[in-house]
Short mmCIF file of C-alpha atoms in Angstrom, two decimals:
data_model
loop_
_atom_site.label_atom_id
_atom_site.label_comp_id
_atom_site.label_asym_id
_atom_site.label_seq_id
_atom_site.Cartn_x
_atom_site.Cartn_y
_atom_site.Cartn_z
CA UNK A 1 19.15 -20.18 20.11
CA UNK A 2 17.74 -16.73 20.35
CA UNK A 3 18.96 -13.92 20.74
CA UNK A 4 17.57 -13.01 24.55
CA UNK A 5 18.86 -15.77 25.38
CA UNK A 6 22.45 -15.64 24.32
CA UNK A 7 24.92 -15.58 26.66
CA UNK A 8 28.58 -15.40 26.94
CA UNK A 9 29.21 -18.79 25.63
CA UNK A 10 27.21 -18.65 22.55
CA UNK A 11 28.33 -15.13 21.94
CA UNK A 12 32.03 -16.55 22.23
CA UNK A 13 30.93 -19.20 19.37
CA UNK A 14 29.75 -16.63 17.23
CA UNK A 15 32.86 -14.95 17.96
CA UNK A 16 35.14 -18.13 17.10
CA UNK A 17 32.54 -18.62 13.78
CA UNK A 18 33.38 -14.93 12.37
CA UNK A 19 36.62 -15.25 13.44
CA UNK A 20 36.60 -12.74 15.63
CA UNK A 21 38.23 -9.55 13.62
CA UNK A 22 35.70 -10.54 11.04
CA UNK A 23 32.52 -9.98 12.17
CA UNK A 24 29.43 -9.47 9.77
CA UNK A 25 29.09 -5.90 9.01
CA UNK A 26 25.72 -4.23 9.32
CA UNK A 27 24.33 -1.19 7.88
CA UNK A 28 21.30 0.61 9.94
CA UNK A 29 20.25 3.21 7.75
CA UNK A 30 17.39 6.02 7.48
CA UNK A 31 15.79 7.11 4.45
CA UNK A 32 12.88 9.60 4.57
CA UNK A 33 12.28 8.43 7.91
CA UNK A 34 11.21 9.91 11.19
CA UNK A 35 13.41 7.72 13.56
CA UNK A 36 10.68 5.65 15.32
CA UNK A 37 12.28 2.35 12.84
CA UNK A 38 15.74 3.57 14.38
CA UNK A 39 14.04 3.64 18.02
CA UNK A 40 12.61 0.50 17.74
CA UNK A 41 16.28 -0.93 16.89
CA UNK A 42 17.17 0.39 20.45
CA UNK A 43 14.14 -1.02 22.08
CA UNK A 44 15.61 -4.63 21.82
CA UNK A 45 17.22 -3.00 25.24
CA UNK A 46 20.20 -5.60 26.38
CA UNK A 47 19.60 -7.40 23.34
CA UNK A 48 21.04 -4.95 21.47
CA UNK A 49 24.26 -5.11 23.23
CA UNK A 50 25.08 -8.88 22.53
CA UNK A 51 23.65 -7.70 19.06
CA UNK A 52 26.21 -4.79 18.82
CA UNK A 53 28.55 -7.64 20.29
CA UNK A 54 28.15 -9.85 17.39
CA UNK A 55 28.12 -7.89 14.46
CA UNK A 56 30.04 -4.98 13.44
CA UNK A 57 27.89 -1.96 12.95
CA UNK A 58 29.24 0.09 9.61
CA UNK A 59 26.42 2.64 9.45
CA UNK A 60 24.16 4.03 11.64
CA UNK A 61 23.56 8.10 11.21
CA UNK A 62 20.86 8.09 13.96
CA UNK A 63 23.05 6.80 16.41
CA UNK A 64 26.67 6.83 15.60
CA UNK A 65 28.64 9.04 13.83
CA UNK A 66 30.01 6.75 10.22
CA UNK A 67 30.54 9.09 7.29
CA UNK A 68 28.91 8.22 3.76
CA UNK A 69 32.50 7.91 1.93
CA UNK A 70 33.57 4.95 4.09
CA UNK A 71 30.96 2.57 2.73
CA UNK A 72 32.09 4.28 -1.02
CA UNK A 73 35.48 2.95 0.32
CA UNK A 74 34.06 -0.48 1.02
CA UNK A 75 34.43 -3.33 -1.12
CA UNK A 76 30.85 -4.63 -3.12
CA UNK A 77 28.94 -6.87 -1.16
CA UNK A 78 31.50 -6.50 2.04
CA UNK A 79 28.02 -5.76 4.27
CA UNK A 80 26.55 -8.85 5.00
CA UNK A 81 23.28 -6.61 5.59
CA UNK A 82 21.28 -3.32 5.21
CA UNK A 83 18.95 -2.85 7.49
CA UNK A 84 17.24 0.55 5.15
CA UNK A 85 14.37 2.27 7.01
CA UNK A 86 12.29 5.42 5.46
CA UNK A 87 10.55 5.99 1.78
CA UNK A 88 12.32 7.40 -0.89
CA UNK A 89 11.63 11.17 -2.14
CA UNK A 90 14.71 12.62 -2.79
CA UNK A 91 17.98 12.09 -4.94
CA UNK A 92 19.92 12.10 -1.68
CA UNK A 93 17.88 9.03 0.09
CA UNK A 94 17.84 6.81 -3.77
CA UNK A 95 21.73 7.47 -3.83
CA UNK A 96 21.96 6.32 -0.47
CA UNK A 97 19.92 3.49 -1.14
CA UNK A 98 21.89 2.41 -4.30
CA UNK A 99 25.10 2.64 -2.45
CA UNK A 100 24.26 0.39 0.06
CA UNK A 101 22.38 -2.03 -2.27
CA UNK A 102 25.81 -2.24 -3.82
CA UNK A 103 27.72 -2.76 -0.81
CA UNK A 104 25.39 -5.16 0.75
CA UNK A 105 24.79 -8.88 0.20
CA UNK A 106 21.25 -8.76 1.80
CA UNK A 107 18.84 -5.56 1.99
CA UNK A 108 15.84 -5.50 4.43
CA UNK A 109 13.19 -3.02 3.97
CA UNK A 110 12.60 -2.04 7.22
CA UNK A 111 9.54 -0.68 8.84
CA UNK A 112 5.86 0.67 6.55
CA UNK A 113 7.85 3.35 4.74
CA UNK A 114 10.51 1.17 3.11
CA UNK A 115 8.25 -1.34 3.04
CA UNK A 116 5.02 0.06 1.37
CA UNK A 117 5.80 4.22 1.18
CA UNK A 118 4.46 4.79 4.71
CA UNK A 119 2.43 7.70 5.76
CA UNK A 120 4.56 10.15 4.00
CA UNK A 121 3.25 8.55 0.59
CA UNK A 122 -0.19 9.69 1.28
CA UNK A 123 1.76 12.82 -0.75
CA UNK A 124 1.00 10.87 -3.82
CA UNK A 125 -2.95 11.91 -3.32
CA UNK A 126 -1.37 15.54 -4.31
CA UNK A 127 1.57 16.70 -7.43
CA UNK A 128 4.79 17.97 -6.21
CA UNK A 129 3.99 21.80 -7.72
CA UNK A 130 0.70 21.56 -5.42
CA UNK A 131 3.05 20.64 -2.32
CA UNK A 132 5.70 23.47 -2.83
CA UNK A 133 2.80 25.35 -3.43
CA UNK A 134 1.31 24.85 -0.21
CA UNK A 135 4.22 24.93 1.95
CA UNK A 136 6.22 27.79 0.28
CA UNK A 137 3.39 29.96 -0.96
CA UNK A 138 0.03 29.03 0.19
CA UNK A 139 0.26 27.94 3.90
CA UNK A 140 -1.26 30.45 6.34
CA UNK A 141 2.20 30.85 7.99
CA UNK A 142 4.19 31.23 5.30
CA UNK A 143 5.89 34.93 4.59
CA UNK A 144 7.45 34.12 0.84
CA UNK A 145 6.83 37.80 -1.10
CA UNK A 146 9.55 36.71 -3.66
CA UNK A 147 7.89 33.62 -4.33
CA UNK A 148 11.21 31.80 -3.64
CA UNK A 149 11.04 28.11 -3.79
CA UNK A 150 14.32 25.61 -3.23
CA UNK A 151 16.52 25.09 -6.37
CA UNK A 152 18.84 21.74 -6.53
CA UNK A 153 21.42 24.17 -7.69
CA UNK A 154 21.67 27.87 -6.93
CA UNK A 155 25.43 30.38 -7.42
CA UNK A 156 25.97 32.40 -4.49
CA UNK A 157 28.96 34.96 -4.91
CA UNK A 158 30.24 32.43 -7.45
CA UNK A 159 29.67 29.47 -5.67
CA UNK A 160 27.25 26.63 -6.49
CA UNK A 161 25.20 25.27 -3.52
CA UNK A 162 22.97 22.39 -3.74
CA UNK A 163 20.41 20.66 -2.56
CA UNK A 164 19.06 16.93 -3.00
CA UNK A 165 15.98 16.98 -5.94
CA UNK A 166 12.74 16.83 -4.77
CA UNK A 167 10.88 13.83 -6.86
CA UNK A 168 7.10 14.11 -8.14
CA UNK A 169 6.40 10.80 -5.89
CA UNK A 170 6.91 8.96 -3.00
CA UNK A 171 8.45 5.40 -4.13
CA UNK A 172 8.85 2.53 -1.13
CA UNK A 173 12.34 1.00 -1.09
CA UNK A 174 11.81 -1.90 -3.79
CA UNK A 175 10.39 0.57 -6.26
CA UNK A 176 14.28 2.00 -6.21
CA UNK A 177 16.42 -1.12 -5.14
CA UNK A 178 16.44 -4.44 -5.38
CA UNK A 179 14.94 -5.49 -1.64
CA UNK A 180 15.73 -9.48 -0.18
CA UNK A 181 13.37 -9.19 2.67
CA UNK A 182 10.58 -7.21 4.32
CA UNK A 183 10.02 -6.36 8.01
CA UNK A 184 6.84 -3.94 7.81
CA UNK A 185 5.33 -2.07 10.86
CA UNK A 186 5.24 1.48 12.15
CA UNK A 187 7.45 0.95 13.74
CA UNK A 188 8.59 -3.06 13.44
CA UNK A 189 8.19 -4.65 17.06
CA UNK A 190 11.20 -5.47 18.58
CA UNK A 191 10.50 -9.17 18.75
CA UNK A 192 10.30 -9.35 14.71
CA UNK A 193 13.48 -7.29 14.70
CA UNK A 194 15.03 -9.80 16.99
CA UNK A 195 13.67 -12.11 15.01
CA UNK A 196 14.84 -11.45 11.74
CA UNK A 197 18.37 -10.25 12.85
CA UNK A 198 18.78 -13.75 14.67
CA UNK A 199 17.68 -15.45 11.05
CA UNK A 200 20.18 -13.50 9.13
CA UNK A 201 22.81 -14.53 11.70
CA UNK A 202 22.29 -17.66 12.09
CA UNK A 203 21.76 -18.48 8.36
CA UNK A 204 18.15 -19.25 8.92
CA UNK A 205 16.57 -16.48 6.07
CA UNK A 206 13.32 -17.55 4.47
CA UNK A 207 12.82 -17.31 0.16
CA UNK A 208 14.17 -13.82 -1.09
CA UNK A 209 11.37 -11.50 -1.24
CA UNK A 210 9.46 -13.21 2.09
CA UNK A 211 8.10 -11.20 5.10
CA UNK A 212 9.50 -11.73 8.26
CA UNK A 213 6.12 -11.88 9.88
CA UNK A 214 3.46 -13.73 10.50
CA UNK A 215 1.09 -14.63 7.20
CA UNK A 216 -2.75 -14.16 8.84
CA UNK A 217 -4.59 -10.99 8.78
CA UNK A 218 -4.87 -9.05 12.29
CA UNK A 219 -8.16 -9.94 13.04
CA UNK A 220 -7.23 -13.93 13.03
CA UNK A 221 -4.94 -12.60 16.27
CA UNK A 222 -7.44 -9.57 17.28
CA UNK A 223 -8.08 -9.93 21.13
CA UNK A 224 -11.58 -9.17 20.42
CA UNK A 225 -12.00 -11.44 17.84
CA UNK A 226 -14.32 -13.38 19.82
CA UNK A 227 -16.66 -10.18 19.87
CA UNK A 228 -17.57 -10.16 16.38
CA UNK A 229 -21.16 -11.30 15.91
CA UNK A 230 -21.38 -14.35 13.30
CA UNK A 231 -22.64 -11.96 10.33
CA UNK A 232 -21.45 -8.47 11.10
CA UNK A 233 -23.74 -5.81 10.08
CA UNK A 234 -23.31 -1.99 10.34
CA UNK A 235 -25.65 0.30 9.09
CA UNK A 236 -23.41 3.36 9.52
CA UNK A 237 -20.06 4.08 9.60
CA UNK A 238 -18.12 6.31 12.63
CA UNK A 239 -15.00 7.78 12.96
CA UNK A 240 -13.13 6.58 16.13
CA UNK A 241 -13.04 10.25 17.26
CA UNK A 242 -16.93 10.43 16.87
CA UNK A 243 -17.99 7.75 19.70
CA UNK A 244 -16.34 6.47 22.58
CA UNK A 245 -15.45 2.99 21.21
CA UNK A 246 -16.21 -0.39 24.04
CA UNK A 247 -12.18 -1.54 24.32
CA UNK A 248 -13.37 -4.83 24.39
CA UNK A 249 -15.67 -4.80 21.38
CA UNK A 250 -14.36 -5.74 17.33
CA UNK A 251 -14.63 -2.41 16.06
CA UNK A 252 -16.07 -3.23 12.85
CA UNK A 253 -18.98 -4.29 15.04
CA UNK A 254 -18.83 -0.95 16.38
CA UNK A 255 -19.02 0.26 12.95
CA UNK A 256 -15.91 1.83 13.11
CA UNK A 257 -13.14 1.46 10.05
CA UNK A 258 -10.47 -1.18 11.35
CA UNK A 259 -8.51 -2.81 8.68
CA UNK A 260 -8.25 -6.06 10.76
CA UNK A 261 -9.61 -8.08 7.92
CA UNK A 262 -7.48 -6.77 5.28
CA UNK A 263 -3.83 -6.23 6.88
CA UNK A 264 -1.21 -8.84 8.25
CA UNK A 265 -0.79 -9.40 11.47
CA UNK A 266 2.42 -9.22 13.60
CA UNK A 267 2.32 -5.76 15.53
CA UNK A 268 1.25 -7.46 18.71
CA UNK A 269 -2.24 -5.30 18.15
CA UNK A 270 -0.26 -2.35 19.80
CA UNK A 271 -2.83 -0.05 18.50
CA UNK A 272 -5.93 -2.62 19.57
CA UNK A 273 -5.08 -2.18 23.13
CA UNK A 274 -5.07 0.92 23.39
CA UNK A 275 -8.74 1.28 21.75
CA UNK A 276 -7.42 2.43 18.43
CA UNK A 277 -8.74 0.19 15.34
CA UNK A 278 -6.11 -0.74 12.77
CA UNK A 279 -4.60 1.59 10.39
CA UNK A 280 -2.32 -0.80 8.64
CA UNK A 281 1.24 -0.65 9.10
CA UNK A 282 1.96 -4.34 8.54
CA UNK A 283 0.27 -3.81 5.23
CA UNK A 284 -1.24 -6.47 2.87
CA UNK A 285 -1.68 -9.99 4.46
CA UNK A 286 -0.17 -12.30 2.51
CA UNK A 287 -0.93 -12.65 -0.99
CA UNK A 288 -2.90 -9.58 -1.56
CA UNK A 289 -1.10 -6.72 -3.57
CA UNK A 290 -3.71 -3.92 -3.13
CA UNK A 291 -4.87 -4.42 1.00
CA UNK A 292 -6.99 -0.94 -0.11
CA UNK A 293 -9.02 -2.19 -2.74
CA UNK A 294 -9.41 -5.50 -0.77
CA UNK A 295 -10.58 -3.83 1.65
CA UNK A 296 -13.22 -2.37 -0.42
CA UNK A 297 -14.58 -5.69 -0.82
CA UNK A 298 -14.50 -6.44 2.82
CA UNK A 299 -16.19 -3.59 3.87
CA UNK A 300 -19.16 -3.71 1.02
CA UNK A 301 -19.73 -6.99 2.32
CA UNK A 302 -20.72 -5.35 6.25
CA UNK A 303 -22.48 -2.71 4.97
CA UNK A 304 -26.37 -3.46 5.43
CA UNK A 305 -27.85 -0.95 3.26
CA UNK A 306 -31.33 -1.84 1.81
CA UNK A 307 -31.16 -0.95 -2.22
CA UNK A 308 -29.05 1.41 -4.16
CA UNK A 309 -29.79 4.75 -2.88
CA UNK A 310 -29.46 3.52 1.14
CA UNK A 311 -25.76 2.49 0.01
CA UNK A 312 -25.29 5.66 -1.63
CA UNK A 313 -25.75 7.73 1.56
CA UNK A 314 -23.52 5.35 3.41
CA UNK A 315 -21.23 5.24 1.13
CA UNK A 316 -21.09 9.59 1.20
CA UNK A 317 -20.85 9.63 4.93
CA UNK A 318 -17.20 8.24 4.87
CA UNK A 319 -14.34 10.71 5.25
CA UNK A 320 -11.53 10.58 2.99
CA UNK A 321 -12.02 6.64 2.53
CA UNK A 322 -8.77 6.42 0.16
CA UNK A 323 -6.87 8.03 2.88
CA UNK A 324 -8.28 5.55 5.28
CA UNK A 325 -7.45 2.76 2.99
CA UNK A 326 -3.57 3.60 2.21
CA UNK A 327 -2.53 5.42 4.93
CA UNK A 328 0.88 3.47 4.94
CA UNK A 329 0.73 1.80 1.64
CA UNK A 330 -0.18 4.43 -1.32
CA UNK A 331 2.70 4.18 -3.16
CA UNK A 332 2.60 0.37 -3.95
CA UNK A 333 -1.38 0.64 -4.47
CA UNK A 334 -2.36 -0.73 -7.91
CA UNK A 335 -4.28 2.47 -8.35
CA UNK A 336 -2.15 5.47 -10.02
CA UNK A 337 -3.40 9.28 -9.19
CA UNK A 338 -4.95 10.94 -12.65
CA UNK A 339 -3.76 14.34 -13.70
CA UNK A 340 -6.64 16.27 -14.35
CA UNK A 341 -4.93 17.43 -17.18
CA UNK A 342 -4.98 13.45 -18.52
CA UNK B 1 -7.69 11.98 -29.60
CA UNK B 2 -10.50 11.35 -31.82
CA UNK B 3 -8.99 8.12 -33.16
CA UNK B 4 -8.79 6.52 -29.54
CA UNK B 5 -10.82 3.83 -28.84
CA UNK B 6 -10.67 2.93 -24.89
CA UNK B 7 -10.24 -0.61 -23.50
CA UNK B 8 -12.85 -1.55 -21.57
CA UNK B 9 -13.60 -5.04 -19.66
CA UNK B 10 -16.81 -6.31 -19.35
CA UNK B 11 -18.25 -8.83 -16.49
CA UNK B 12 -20.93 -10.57 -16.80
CA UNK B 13 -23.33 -12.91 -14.74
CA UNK B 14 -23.80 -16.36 -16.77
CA UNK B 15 -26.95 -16.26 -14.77
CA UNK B 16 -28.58 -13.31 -16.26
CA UNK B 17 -26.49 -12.10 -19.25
CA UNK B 18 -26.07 -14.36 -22.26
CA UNK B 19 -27.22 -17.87 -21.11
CA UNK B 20 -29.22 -18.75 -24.70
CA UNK B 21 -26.54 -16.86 -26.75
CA UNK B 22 -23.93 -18.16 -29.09
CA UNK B 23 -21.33 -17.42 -26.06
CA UNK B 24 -18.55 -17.92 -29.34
CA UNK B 25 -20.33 -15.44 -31.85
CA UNK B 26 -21.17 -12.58 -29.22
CA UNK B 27 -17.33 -13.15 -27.53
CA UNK B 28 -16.11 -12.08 -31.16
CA UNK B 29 -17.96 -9.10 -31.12
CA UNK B 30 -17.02 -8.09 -27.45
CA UNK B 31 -13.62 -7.33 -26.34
CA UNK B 32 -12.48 -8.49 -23.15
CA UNK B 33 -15.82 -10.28 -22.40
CA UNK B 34 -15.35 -12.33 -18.93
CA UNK B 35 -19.02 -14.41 -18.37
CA UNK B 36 -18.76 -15.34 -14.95
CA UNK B 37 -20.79 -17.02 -12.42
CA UNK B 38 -22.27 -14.21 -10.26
CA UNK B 39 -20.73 -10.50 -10.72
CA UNK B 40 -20.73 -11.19 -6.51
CA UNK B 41 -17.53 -12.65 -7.83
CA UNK B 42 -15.61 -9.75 -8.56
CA UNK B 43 -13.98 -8.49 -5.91
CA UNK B 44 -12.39 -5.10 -6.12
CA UNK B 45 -9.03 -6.19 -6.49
CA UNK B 46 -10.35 -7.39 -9.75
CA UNK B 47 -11.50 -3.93 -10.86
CA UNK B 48 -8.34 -2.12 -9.51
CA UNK B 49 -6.56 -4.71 -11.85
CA UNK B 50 -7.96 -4.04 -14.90
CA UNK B 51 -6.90 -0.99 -14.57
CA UNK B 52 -3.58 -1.22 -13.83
CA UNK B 53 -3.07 -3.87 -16.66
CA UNK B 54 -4.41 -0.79 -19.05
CA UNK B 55 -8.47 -0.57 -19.12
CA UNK B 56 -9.89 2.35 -19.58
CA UNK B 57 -13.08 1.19 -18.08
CA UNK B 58 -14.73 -1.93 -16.17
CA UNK B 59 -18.66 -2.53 -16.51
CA UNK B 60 -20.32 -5.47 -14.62
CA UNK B 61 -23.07 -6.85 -15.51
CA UNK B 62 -25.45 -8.74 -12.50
CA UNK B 63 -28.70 -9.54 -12.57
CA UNK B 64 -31.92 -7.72 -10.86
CA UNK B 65 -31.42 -6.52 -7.61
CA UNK B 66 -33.57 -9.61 -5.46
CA UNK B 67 -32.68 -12.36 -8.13
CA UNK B 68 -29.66 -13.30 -7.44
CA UNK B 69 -29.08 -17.81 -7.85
CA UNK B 70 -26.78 -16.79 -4.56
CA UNK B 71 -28.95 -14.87 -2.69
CA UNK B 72 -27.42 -11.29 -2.90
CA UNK B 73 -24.19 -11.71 -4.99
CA UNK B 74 -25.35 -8.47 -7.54
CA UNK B 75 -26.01 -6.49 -3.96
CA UNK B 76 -22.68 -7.34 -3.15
CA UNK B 77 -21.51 -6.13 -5.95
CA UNK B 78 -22.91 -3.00 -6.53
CA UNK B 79 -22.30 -2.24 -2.70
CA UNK B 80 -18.22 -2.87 -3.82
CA UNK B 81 -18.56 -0.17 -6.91
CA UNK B 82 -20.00 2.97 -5.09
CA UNK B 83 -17.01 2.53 -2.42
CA UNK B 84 -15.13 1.86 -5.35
CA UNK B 85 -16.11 4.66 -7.06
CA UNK B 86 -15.58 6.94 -3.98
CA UNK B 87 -11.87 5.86 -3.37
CA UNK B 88 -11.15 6.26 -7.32
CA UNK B 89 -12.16 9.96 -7.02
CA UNK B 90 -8.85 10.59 -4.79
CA UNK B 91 -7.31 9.20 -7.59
CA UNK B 92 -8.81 11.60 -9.67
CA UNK B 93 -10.14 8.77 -11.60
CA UNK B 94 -13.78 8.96 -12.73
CA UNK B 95 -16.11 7.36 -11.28
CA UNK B 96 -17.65 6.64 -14.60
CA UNK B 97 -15.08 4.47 -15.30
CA UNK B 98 -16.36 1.63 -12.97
CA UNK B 99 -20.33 0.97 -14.04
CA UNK B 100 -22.70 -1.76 -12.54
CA UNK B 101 -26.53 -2.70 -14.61
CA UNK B 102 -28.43 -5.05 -12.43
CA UNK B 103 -30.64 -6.12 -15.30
CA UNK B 104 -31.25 -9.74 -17.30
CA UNK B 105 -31.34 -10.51 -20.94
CA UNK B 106 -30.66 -14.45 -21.60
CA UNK B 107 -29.68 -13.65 -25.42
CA UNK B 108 -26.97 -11.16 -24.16
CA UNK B 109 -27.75 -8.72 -27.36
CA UNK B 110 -27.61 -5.69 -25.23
CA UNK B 111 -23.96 -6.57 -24.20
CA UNK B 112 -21.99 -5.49 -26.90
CA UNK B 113 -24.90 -2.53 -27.14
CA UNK B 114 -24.01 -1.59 -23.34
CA UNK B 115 -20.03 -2.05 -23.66
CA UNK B 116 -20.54 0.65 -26.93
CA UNK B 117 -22.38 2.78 -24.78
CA UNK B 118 -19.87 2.97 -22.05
CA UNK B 119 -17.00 2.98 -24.53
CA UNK B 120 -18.61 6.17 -25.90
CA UNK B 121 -18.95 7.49 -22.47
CA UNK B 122 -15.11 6.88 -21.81
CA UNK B 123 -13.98 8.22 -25.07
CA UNK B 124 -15.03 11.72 -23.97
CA UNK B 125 -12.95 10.88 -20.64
CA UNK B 126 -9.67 10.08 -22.57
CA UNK B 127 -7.54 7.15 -21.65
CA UNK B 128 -7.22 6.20 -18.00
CA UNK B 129 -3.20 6.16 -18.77
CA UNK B 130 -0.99 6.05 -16.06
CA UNK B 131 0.11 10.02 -15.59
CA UNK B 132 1.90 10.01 -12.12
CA UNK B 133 4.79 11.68 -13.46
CA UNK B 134 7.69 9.06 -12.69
CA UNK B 135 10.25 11.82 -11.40
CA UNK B 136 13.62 10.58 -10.57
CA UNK B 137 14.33 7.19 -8.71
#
């Protein structure tokens, strides 16, 4: 039974199975999080209504208007599941996700940034003083003569105001919480988020700790897989911006940076078809930790560079390669930024 | 600082490093010694790794550039530490922290020489430690 294909009758079972007035409660919640994971919750469309039929919806700040104190009020464990999207920065979003760790049975990291840090933990390349810096001091656009920069606590005619603490890092979700499940993607198709809210439903959950998508890397599903020449071979490497990339050609043959090789697959190549090469959302395929530094290996083994110095100027042509490498996974790398300072 | 003595791991290629040594006697002497067959074996994950499980330093060892048993294993390799190197510097780790000699010596007495030379290299680094300042969370 899935879930596009419910009807009235099985929606009536469900119903009778949860008794009706008690109906699993289900927490949608956003982190640091720019709303596309929330979006891509109403992109299951009709679904979403025999969805919203079937559960009861506790939490959702994007879309409905819950207050924080009545999940305090809630009983431990009384939400059958949090569905958490967004990184953590801030002592608002790790209270947040505590409370609802502690109110729910099951927690899904949903979407790269819970998942894996996201694009927002590409802040991890840089300290926190060097991002106030920039943004309340430094920025071209900025008009700051006092040098003010946000306090968590400031007294204002005798009143103290605050403000959530800025941390030093990014952390993804399971660097804070305890996480059962991952659903990666920026943001997660709807058919995975079908998917996985039909498993949790319907009792059907895979080993704590799985991903609910597929285990092969992109390129096993890459529509232009059958473009790659038997030994690929590039000699230099372009930025998709640089050349106007053949949309039915493997990129890599192209020599352009796709993370096919490296990244698990799932996304439905959104970005593929529209001539973009993969940035890696889904993150590490299956049983890889680090999909940056494996894709390190991957790449060194294209590059056709006669002798040392040949693969020296490749190798100082790429732009920002770390960048390229963890765009959505930085904070879970294996690789810890230095402080200058040691 | 001037008591620290870094960690360092060292790979090397049963194929050119070692192969007539005492592989017992010269493992005493060397820390962290992994012989392996081809340093086209280590992958990068490897190196990344090591570091995270607290060395201060990685050197592989391969053997001459064209003399690879597997064809071009040590080109592999050395093509995996210069992007290596390049992705550690936005790390704001030193590059000198990852080093590759594509070289031979059968009685591996230059190993332990090599690993002293890099450890003395790293010493003037300072530990690779883990300094993202854990802030909150």
């Amino acid at each position: 039974m899935t879930l596009k294909n419910w009807g009235r009758w099985e929606i009536a079972k469900l119903r009778e199975v949860h008794k009706m007035a008690n109906k699993p409660k289900v927490a949608i919640c956003w982190l640091g999080s720019c709303g596309g994971c929330d979006e891509t919750v109403v992109d299951l469309n009709e679904a979403l209504l025999q969805v919203a039929d079937a559960i009861d919806i506790v939490i959702w700040p994007v879309a409905m208007d819950f207050k924080y104190h009545h999940i305090e009020e809630m009983k431990d464990g009384e939400i059958l599941l949090s569905i958490i999207n967004g990184h953590v920065r801030n002592s608002e979003q790790e209270e947040i996700a505590k409370l609802l760790r502690r109110k729910s049975q099951l927690v899904l990291a949903f979407g790269a940034c819970a998942c894996f840090g996201g694009t927002p933990g590409l802040a991890n390349f840089r300290t926190k003083e060097d991002i106030f810096n920039w943004v309340y001091r430094d920025a071209p656009t900025v008009v700051n003569p006092n040098g003010i920069y946000p306090q968590p606590k400031v007294q204002i005619d005798g009143n103290e105001l605050t403000l959530p603490e800025f941390y030093e890092r990014v952390y993804a979700l399971n660097q804070v919480i305890d996480v059962d499940f991952y659903l990666p993607g920026c943001p997660p198709p709807p058919d995975l988020v079908a998917n996985a809210i039909n498993a949790v439903l319907e009792d059907k959950l895979p080993r704590k700790g799985s991903t609910l998508a597929p285990h092969k890397p992109l390129c096993d599903t890459c529509p232009r897989n059958g473009t790659k020449p038997e030994r690929l071979a590039i000699k230099d490497i372009k930025r998709v911006h640089e050349v106007e990339a053949d949309p039915n050609t493997c990129f890599l043959a192209q020599g352009i940076l796709c993370l096919g090789p490296a990244i698990r697959t799932g996304c439905g190549e959104a970005c593929i078809n529209i001539n973009i090469p993969c940035r890696g959302c889904f993150g590490p395929v299956e049983g890889v930790a680090d999909c940056g530094a494996k894709f390190v290996s991957s790449l060194a083994s294209i590059l056709d560079a006669e002798g040392e110095r040949e693969v020296k100027e490749v190798v100082d042509t790429i732009d920002d390669l770390a960048g390229y490498l963890y765009r959505f996974t930085l904070p879970i790398s294996n690789l810890k930024r230095r402080n200058k300072d040691g | 600082m001037s008591e620290y003595e870094p960690k360092l791991v060292c790979f090397s290629c049963k194929f050119g490093w070692g192969y007539l040594s005492d592989e017992d006697a010269l493992s005493r002497q060397i820390k962290n010694w992994i012989p392996i067959i081809c340093s086209g074996k280590i992958d990068a994950t490897h190196v990344v790794d090591a570091f995270k499980k607290g060395a201060d330093g990685v050197l592989i060892l391969g053997c001459p550039e064209g003399e690879c048993h597997y064809q071009d294993g040590n080109f592999e390799a050395m093509k995996r530490v210069h992007l290596l190197q390049k992705v550690l510097g936005a790390f704001g780790i030193e590059e000198e922290r990852v080093r590759i000699e594509l070289s031979i010596d059968p009685e591996g007495k230059r190993i332990p020489q090599l690993v002293k030379e890099m450890s003395d290299d790293i010493k003037k680094l300072g530990p690779l430690g883990n300094s993202e300042i854990e802030g909150g969370a």
